[in-house]
GROMACS .gro file of N, CA and C in nm:
model
  345
    1GLN      N    1  -4.187   6.646   2.708
    1GLN     CA    2  -4.324   6.681   2.641
    1GLN      C    3  -4.366   6.834   2.683
    2VAL      N    4  -4.376   6.927   2.579
    2VAL     CA    5  -4.447   7.067   2.576
    2VAL      C    6  -4.589   7.107   2.547
    3GLN      N    7  -4.668   7.118   2.604
    3GLN     CA    8  -4.797   7.193   2.593
    3GLN      C    9  -4.815   7.323   2.597
    4LEU      N   10  -4.880   7.387   2.502
    4LEU     CA   11  -4.873   7.551   2.477
    4LEU      C   12  -5.051   7.564   2.476
    5VAL      N   13  -5.045   7.697   2.542
    5VAL     CA   14  -5.195   7.737   2.541
    5VAL      C   15  -5.202   7.874   2.557
    6GLU      N   16  -5.248   7.919   2.405
    6GLU     CA   17  -5.280   8.073   2.366
    6GLU      C   18  -5.367   8.118   2.438
    7SER      N   19  -5.373   8.241   2.459
    7SER     CA   20  -5.470   8.339   2.525
    7SER      C   21  -5.456   8.498   2.495
    8GLY      N   22  -5.575   8.563   2.496
    8GLY     CA   23  -5.568   8.692   2.468
    8GLY      C   24  -5.617   8.746   2.384
    9GLY      N   25  -5.687   8.692   2.284
    9GLY     CA   26  -5.739   8.713   2.151
    9GLY      C   27  -5.877   8.762   2.167
   10GLY      N   28  -5.916   8.831   2.090
   10GLY     CA   29  -6.060   8.882   2.106
   10GLY      C   30  -6.090   8.988   1.981
   11LEU      N   31  -6.199   9.052   2.002
   11LEU     CA   32  -6.228   9.148   1.898
   11LEU      C   33  -6.178   9.316   1.941
   12VAL      N   34  -6.096   9.379   1.822
   12VAL     CA   35  -6.071   9.521   1.878
   12VAL      C   36  -6.101   9.635   1.761
   13GLN      N   37  -6.102   9.745   1.799
   13GLN     CA   38  -6.117   9.819   1.695
   13GLN      C   39  -6.003   9.847   1.606
   14PRO      N   40  -5.976   9.892   1.470
   14PRO     CA   41  -5.851   9.899   1.406
   14PRO      C   42  -5.774  10.040   1.495
   15GLY      N   43  -5.680  10.026   1.523
   15GLY     CA   44  -5.597  10.123   1.605
   15GLY      C   45  -5.539  10.072   1.736
   16GLY      N   46  -5.638   9.960   1.777
   16GLY     CA   47  -5.604   9.934   1.909
   16GLY      C   48  -5.514   9.856   1.940
   17SER      N   49  -5.493   9.784   2.086
   17SER     CA   50  -5.392   9.710   2.122
   17SER      C   51  -5.461   9.543   2.178
   18LEU      N   52  -5.355   9.453   2.162
   18LEU     CA   53  -5.413   9.317   2.217
   18LEU      C   54  -5.274   9.292   2.254
   19ARG      N   55  -5.264   9.171   2.388
   19ARG     CA   56  -5.162   9.122   2.424
   19ARG      C   57  -5.201   8.976   2.427
   20LEU      N   58  -5.125   8.882   2.343
   20LEU     CA   59  -5.125   8.741   2.334
   20LEU      C   60  -5.034   8.672   2.458
   21SER      N   61  -5.111   8.578   2.499
   21SER     CA   62  -5.003   8.507   2.572
   21SER      C   63  -4.994   8.349   2.529
   22CYS      N   64  -4.877   8.285   2.539
   22CYS     CA   65  -4.839   8.155   2.509
   22CYS      C   66  -4.794   8.109   2.627
   23ALA      N   67  -4.855   8.030   2.724
   23ALA     CA   68  -4.824   7.945   2.839
   23ALA      C   69  -4.790   7.817   2.802
   24ALA      N   70  -4.680   7.784   2.872
   24ALA     CA   71  -4.619   7.641   2.838
   24ALA      C   72  -4.596   7.564   2.959
   25SER      N   73  -4.642   7.444   2.937
   25SER     CA   74  -4.639   7.362   3.047
   25SER      C   75  -4.492   7.274   3.006
   26GLY      N   76  -4.413   7.210   3.108
   26GLY     CA   77  -4.335   7.113   3.072
   26GLY      C   78  -4.198   7.206   3.097
   27ARG      N   79  -4.085   7.090   3.091
   27ARG     CA   80  -3.969   7.107   3.155
   27ARG      C   81  -3.883   7.197   3.032
   28LEU      N   82  -3.794   7.262   3.086
   28LEU     CA   83  -3.674   7.356   2.996
   28LEU      C   84  -3.753   7.415   2.894
   29PHE      N   85  -3.881   7.499   2.904
   29PHE     CA   86  -3.903   7.570   2.784
   29PHE      C   87  -3.827   7.709   2.761
   30SER      N   88  -3.730   7.720   2.842
   30SER     CA   89  -3.624   7.862   2.832
   30SER      C   90  -3.543   7.782   2.735
   31THR      N   91  -3.506   7.686   2.701
   31THR     CA   92  -3.422   7.621   2.584
   31THR      C   93  -3.466   7.628   2.435
   32TYR      N   94  -3.606   7.675   2.451
   32TYR     CA   95  -3.700   7.662   2.294
   32TYR      C   96  -3.701   7.776   2.249
   33ALA      N   97  -3.684   7.808   2.134
   33ALA     CA   98  -3.719   7.918   2.014
   33ALA      C   99  -3.867   7.929   2.019
   34VAL      N  100  -3.915   8.026   2.031
   34VAL     CA  101  -4.073   8.043   2.013
   34VAL      C  102  -4.094   8.149   1.906
   35ASP      N  103  -4.221   8.066   1.819
   35ASP     CA  104  -4.267   8.168   1.720
   35ASP      C  105  -4.431   8.199   1.748
   36TRP      N  106  -4.473   8.284   1.662
   36TRP     CA  107  -4.591   8.341   1.660
   36TRP      C  108  -4.624   8.330   1.506
   37TYR      N  109  -4.752   8.265   1.457
   37TYR     CA  110  -4.755   8.227   1.345
   37TYR      C  111  -4.903   8.271   1.340
   38ARG      N  112  -4.971   8.313   1.219
   38ARG     CA  113  -5.121   8.346   1.198
   38ARG      C  114  -5.157   8.277   1.070
   39GLN      N  115  -5.312   8.266   1.085
   39GLN     CA  116  -5.367   8.235   0.960
   39GLN      C  117  -5.495   8.299   0.956
   40ALA      N  118  -5.518   8.355   0.846
   40ALA     CA  119  -5.633   8.426   0.817
   40ALA      C  120  -5.726   8.345   0.720
   41PRO      N  121  -5.854   8.362   0.698
   41PRO     CA  122  -5.934   8.285   0.608
   41PRO      C  123  -5.907   8.301   0.499
   42GLY      N  124  -5.926   8.141   0.463
   42GLY     CA  125  -5.886   8.156   0.306
   42GLY      C  126  -5.718   8.157   0.254
   43LYS      N  127  -5.631   8.171   0.378
   43LYS     CA  128  -5.487   8.190   0.340
   43LYS      C  129  -5.393   8.102   0.433
   44GLN      N  130  -5.265   8.085   0.352
   44GLN     CA  131  -5.172   7.995   0.448
   44GLN      C  132  -5.163   8.036   0.560
   45ARG      N  133  -5.095   7.963   0.643
   45ARG     CA  134  -5.041   8.027   0.776
   45ARG      C  135  -4.915   8.089   0.771
   46GLU      N  136  -4.842   8.195   0.839
   46GLU     CA  137  -4.754   8.301   0.794
   46GLU      C  138  -4.711   8.298   0.929
   47PHE      N  139  -4.559   8.329   0.943
   47PHE     CA  140  -4.460   8.342   1.039
   47PHE      C  141  -4.492   8.486   1.050
   48VAL      N  142  -4.513   8.537   1.199
   48VAL     CA  143  -4.531   8.648   1.259
   48VAL      C  144  -4.410   8.739   1.320
   49ALA      N  145  -4.358   8.631   1.449
   49ALA     CA  146  -4.248   8.674   1.511
   49ALA      C  147  -4.172   8.567   1.571
   50ARG      N  148  -4.072   8.609   1.596
   50ARG     CA  149  -3.966   8.484   1.665
   50ARG      C  150  -3.893   8.553   1.771
   51ILE      N  151  -3.875   8.454   1.889
   51ILE     CA  152  -3.757   8.505   2.009
   51ILE      C  153  -3.705   8.363   2.020
   52THR      N  154  -3.575   8.363   2.039
   52THR     CA  155  -3.475   8.242   2.050
   52THR      C  156  -3.460   8.241   2.196
   53SER      N  157  -3.374   8.135   2.218
   53SER     CA  158  -3.348   8.100   2.354
   53SER      C  159  -3.262   8.215   2.418
   54GLY      N  160  -3.186   8.307   2.339
   54GLY     CA  161  -3.139   8.356   2.436
   54GLY      C  162  -3.184   8.511   2.386
   55GLY      N  163  -3.298   8.512   2.339
   55GLY     CA  164  -3.388   8.660   2.351
   55GLY      C  165  -3.369   8.714   2.216
   56ASN      N  166  -3.302   8.675   2.115
   56ASN     CA  167  -3.291   8.756   1.995
   56ASN      C  168  -3.411   8.729   1.929
   57THR      N  169  -3.483   8.847   1.860
   57THR     CA  170  -3.615   8.865   1.814
   57THR      C  171  -3.616   8.893   1.654
   58ASN      N  172  -3.725   8.855   1.579
   58ASN     CA  173  -3.764   8.894   1.447
   58ASN      C  174  -3.877   8.900   1.395
   59TYR      N  175  -3.919   8.969   1.304
   59TYR     CA  176  -4.058   9.004   1.289
   59TYR      C  177  -4.093   8.995   1.133
   60ILE      N  178  -4.207   8.987   1.079
   60ILE     CA  179  -4.233   8.957   0.937
   60ILE      C  180  -4.258   9.143   0.944
   61GLU      N  181  -4.208   9.183   0.794
   61GLU     CA  182  -4.219   9.323   0.785
   61GLU      C  183  -4.339   9.390   0.802
   62SER      N  184  -4.441   9.333   0.788
   62SER     CA  185  -4.574   9.417   0.792
   62SER      C  186  -4.585   9.439   0.959
   63VAL      N  187  -4.553   9.376   1.032
   63VAL     CA  188  -4.585   9.400   1.180
   63VAL      C  189  -4.465   9.484   1.248
   64LYS      N  190  -4.338   9.479   1.178
   64LYS     CA  191  -4.245   9.587   1.264
   64LYS      C  192  -4.280   9.705   1.301
   65GLY      N  193  -4.240   9.706   1.416
   65GLY     CA  194  -4.264   9.841   1.471
   65GLY      C  195  -4.407   9.871   1.535
   66ARG      N  196  -4.459   9.786   1.527
   66ARG     CA  197  -4.617   9.773   1.571
   66ARG      C  198  -4.630   9.652   1.681
   67PHE      N  199  -4.563   9.512   1.669
   67PHE     CA  200  -4.598   9.421   1.758
   67PHE      C  201  -4.448   9.391   1.832
   68THR      N  202  -4.453   9.343   1.912
   68THR     CA  203  -4.331   9.327   2.016
   68THR      C  204  -4.342   9.167   2.083
   69ILE      N  205  -4.247   9.083   2.075
   69ILE     CA  206  -4.229   8.954   2.120
   69ILE      C  207  -4.165   8.960   2.223
   70SER      N  208  -4.190   8.887   2.363
   70SER     CA  209  -4.134   8.873   2.457
   70SER      C  210  -4.156   8.771   2.554
   71ARG      N  211  -4.045   8.725   2.634
   71ARG     CA  212  -4.061   8.601   2.692
   71ARG      C  213  -4.043   8.642   2.824
   72ASP      N  214  -4.121   8.572   2.954
   72ASP     CA  215  -4.052   8.548   3.068
   72ASP      C  216  -4.035   8.408   3.105
   73ASN      N  217  -3.924   8.363   3.116
   73ASN     CA  218  -3.893   8.205   3.127
   73ASN      C  219  -3.919   8.173   3.302
   74VAL      N  220  -3.903   8.280   3.397
   74VAL     CA  221  -3.978   8.228   3.528
   74VAL      C  222  -4.161   8.158   3.513
   75LYS      N  223  -4.216   8.240   3.427
   75LYS     CA  224  -4.343   8.231   3.424
   75LYS      C  225  -4.380   8.147   3.295
   76ASN      N  226  -4.246   8.068   3.208
   76ASN     CA  227  -4.280   7.988   3.120
   76ASN      C  228  -4.381   8.037   3.019
   77THR      N  229  -4.377   8.181   2.986
   77THR     CA  230  -4.472   8.242   2.893
   77THR      C  231  -4.399   8.354   2.773
   78VAL      N  232  -4.461   8.326   2.652
   78VAL     CA  233  -4.374   8.379   2.594
   78VAL      C  234  -4.510   8.488   2.537
   79TYR      N  235  -4.481   8.623   2.514
   79TYR     CA  236  -4.610   8.739   2.510
   79TYR      C  237  -4.594   8.794   2.339
   80LEU      N  238  -4.703   8.829   2.285
   80LEU     CA  239  -4.703   8.910   2.145
   80LEU      C  240  -4.797   9.045   2.195
   81GLN      N  241  -4.732   9.122   2.226
   81GLN     CA  242  -4.780   9.275   2.233
   81GLN      C  243  -4.799   9.351   2.085
   82MET      N  244  -4.940   9.363   2.073
   82MET     CA  245  -4.989   9.393   1.938
   82MET      C  246  -5.032   9.529   1.930
   83ASN      N  247  -4.980   9.647   1.895
   83ASN     CA  248  -5.030   9.792   1.871
   83ASN      C  249  -5.059   9.802   1.733
   84SER      N  250  -5.132   9.922   1.726
   84SER     CA  251  -5.172   9.959   1.600
   84SER      C  252  -5.241   9.887   1.500
   85LEU      N  253  -5.341   9.787   1.561
   85LEU     CA  254  -5.396   9.678   1.490
   85LEU      C  255  -5.482   9.730   1.380
   86GLU      N  256  -5.452   9.659   1.266
   86GLU     CA  257  -5.510   9.694   1.130
   86GLU      C  258  -5.598   9.561   1.095
   87PRO      N  259  -5.725   9.592   1.005
   87PRO     CA  260  -5.821   9.478   0.969
   87PRO      C  261  -5.715   9.366   0.920
   88GLU      N  262  -5.612   9.418   0.855
   88GLU     CA  263  -5.545   9.289   0.771
   88GLU      C  264  -5.467   9.185   0.887
   89ASP      N  265  -5.490   9.228   0.987
   89ASP     CA  266  -5.423   9.163   1.111
   89ASP      C  267  -5.494   9.052   1.179
   90THR      N  268  -5.622   9.025   1.132
   90THR     CA  269  -5.752   8.950   1.173
   90THR      C  270  -5.691   8.816   1.130
   91ALA      N  271  -5.700   8.697   1.230
   91ALA     CA  272  -5.649   8.589   1.202
   91ALA      C  273  -5.659   8.482   1.320
   92VAL      N  274  -5.643   8.385   1.277
   92VAL     CA  275  -5.588   8.278   1.440
   92VAL      C  276  -5.451   8.312   1.452
   93TYR      N  277  -5.424   8.318   1.564
   93TYR     CA  278  -5.278   8.349   1.571
   93TYR      C  279  -5.215   8.210   1.651
   94TYR      N  280  -5.132   8.167   1.628
   94TYR     CA  281  -5.043   8.031   1.684
   94TYR      C  282  -4.943   8.044   1.725
   95CYS      N  283  -4.911   7.965   1.842
   95CYS     CA  284  -4.779   7.958   1.923
   95CYS      C  285  -4.713   7.827   1.902
   96HIS      N  286  -4.576   7.845   1.840
   96HIS     CA  287  -4.495   7.760   1.811
   96HIS      C  288  -4.362   7.752   1.888
   97ALA      N  289  -4.336   7.641   1.938
   97ALA     CA  290  -4.211   7.617   2.042
   97ALA      C  291  -4.120   7.511   1.972
   98SER      N  292  -4.023   7.508   1.943
   98SER     CA  293  -3.937   7.432   1.876
   98SER      C  294  -3.757   7.459   1.919
   99LYS      N  295  -3.719   7.313   1.906
   99LYS     CA  296  -3.571   7.290   1.921
   99LYS      C  297  -3.518   7.159   1.860
  100ILE      N  298  -3.398   7.155   1.817
  100ILE     CA  299  -3.372   7.021   1.772
  100ILE      C  300  -3.451   6.888   1.827
  101LEU      N  301  -3.521   6.817   1.733
  101LEU     CA  302  -3.591   6.704   1.747
  101LEU      C  303  -3.739   6.744   1.823
  102PHE      N  304  -3.758   6.868   1.870
  102PHE     CA  305  -3.871   6.874   1.950
  102PHE      C  306  -3.931   6.994   1.866
  103ASP      N  307  -4.077   6.978   1.837
  103ASP     CA  308  -4.163   7.068   1.770
  103ASP      C  309  -4.289   7.068   1.836
  104HIS      N  310  -4.355   7.175   1.884
  104HIS     CA  311  -4.486   7.177   1.939
  104HIS      C  312  -4.569   7.289   1.901
  105TRP      N  313  -4.692   7.303   1.873
  105TRP     CA  314  -4.787   7.404   1.833
  105TRP      C  315  -4.907   7.418   1.970
  106GLY      N  316  -4.956   7.493   1.953
  106GLY     CA  317  -5.069   7.560   2.055
  106GLY      C  318  -5.200   7.541   1.969
  107GLN      N  319  -5.318   7.586   2.017
  107GLN     CA  320  -5.439   7.548   1.974
  107GLN      C  321  -5.496   7.664   1.880
  108GLY      N  322  -5.420   7.795   1.923
  108GLY     CA  323  -5.471   7.896   1.839
  108GLY      C  324  -5.549   7.987   1.914
  109THR      N  325  -5.540   8.094   1.899
  109THR     CA  326  -5.657   8.205   1.966
  109THR      C  327  -5.682   8.314   1.846
  110GLN      N  328  -5.815   8.359   1.829
  110GLN     CA  329  -5.899   8.418   1.715
  110GLN      C  330  -5.847   8.588   1.779
  111VAL      N  331  -5.770   8.622   1.677
  111VAL     CA  332  -5.760   8.809   1.677
  111VAL      C  333  -5.895   8.842   1.554
  112THR      N  334  -5.966   8.972   1.570
  112THR     CA  335  -6.048   9.014   1.494
  112THR      C  336  -6.030   9.164   1.518
  113VAL      N  337  -6.008   9.222   1.382
  113VAL     CA  338  -5.959   9.370   1.411
  113VAL      C  339  -6.075   9.422   1.330
  114SER      N  340  -6.166   9.483   1.372
  114SER     CA  341  -6.278   9.543   1.299
  114SER      C  342  -6.393   9.662   1.383
  115SER      N  343  -6.429   9.762   1.304
  115SER     CA  344  -6.503   9.848   1.347
  115SER      C  345  -6.625   9.785   1.353
   0.00000   0.00000   0.00000
């Protein structure tokens, strides 16, 4: 069983930066692919970024060049570095860990980009 706890959200001005963390408890976290999703008010949850167990990454087009996903398997943590934030990035950000037969979600952390 893996439990995920997100942190690092908050209020930031446009153009600012935040780093989200997804801390996992449980065994074999390094064998999971981990995604970040986000859900803005009145919108569906959307995929943002993924890092595989092997360290391969991919991103939704709108965040390429601004967001970076990384993982530290010693600390059982996945990060999402978000730079050049825009008001359109305002959402609740969720961490999701998955592999065959297993699927886990965190509780989410709020990111608000506003002047």
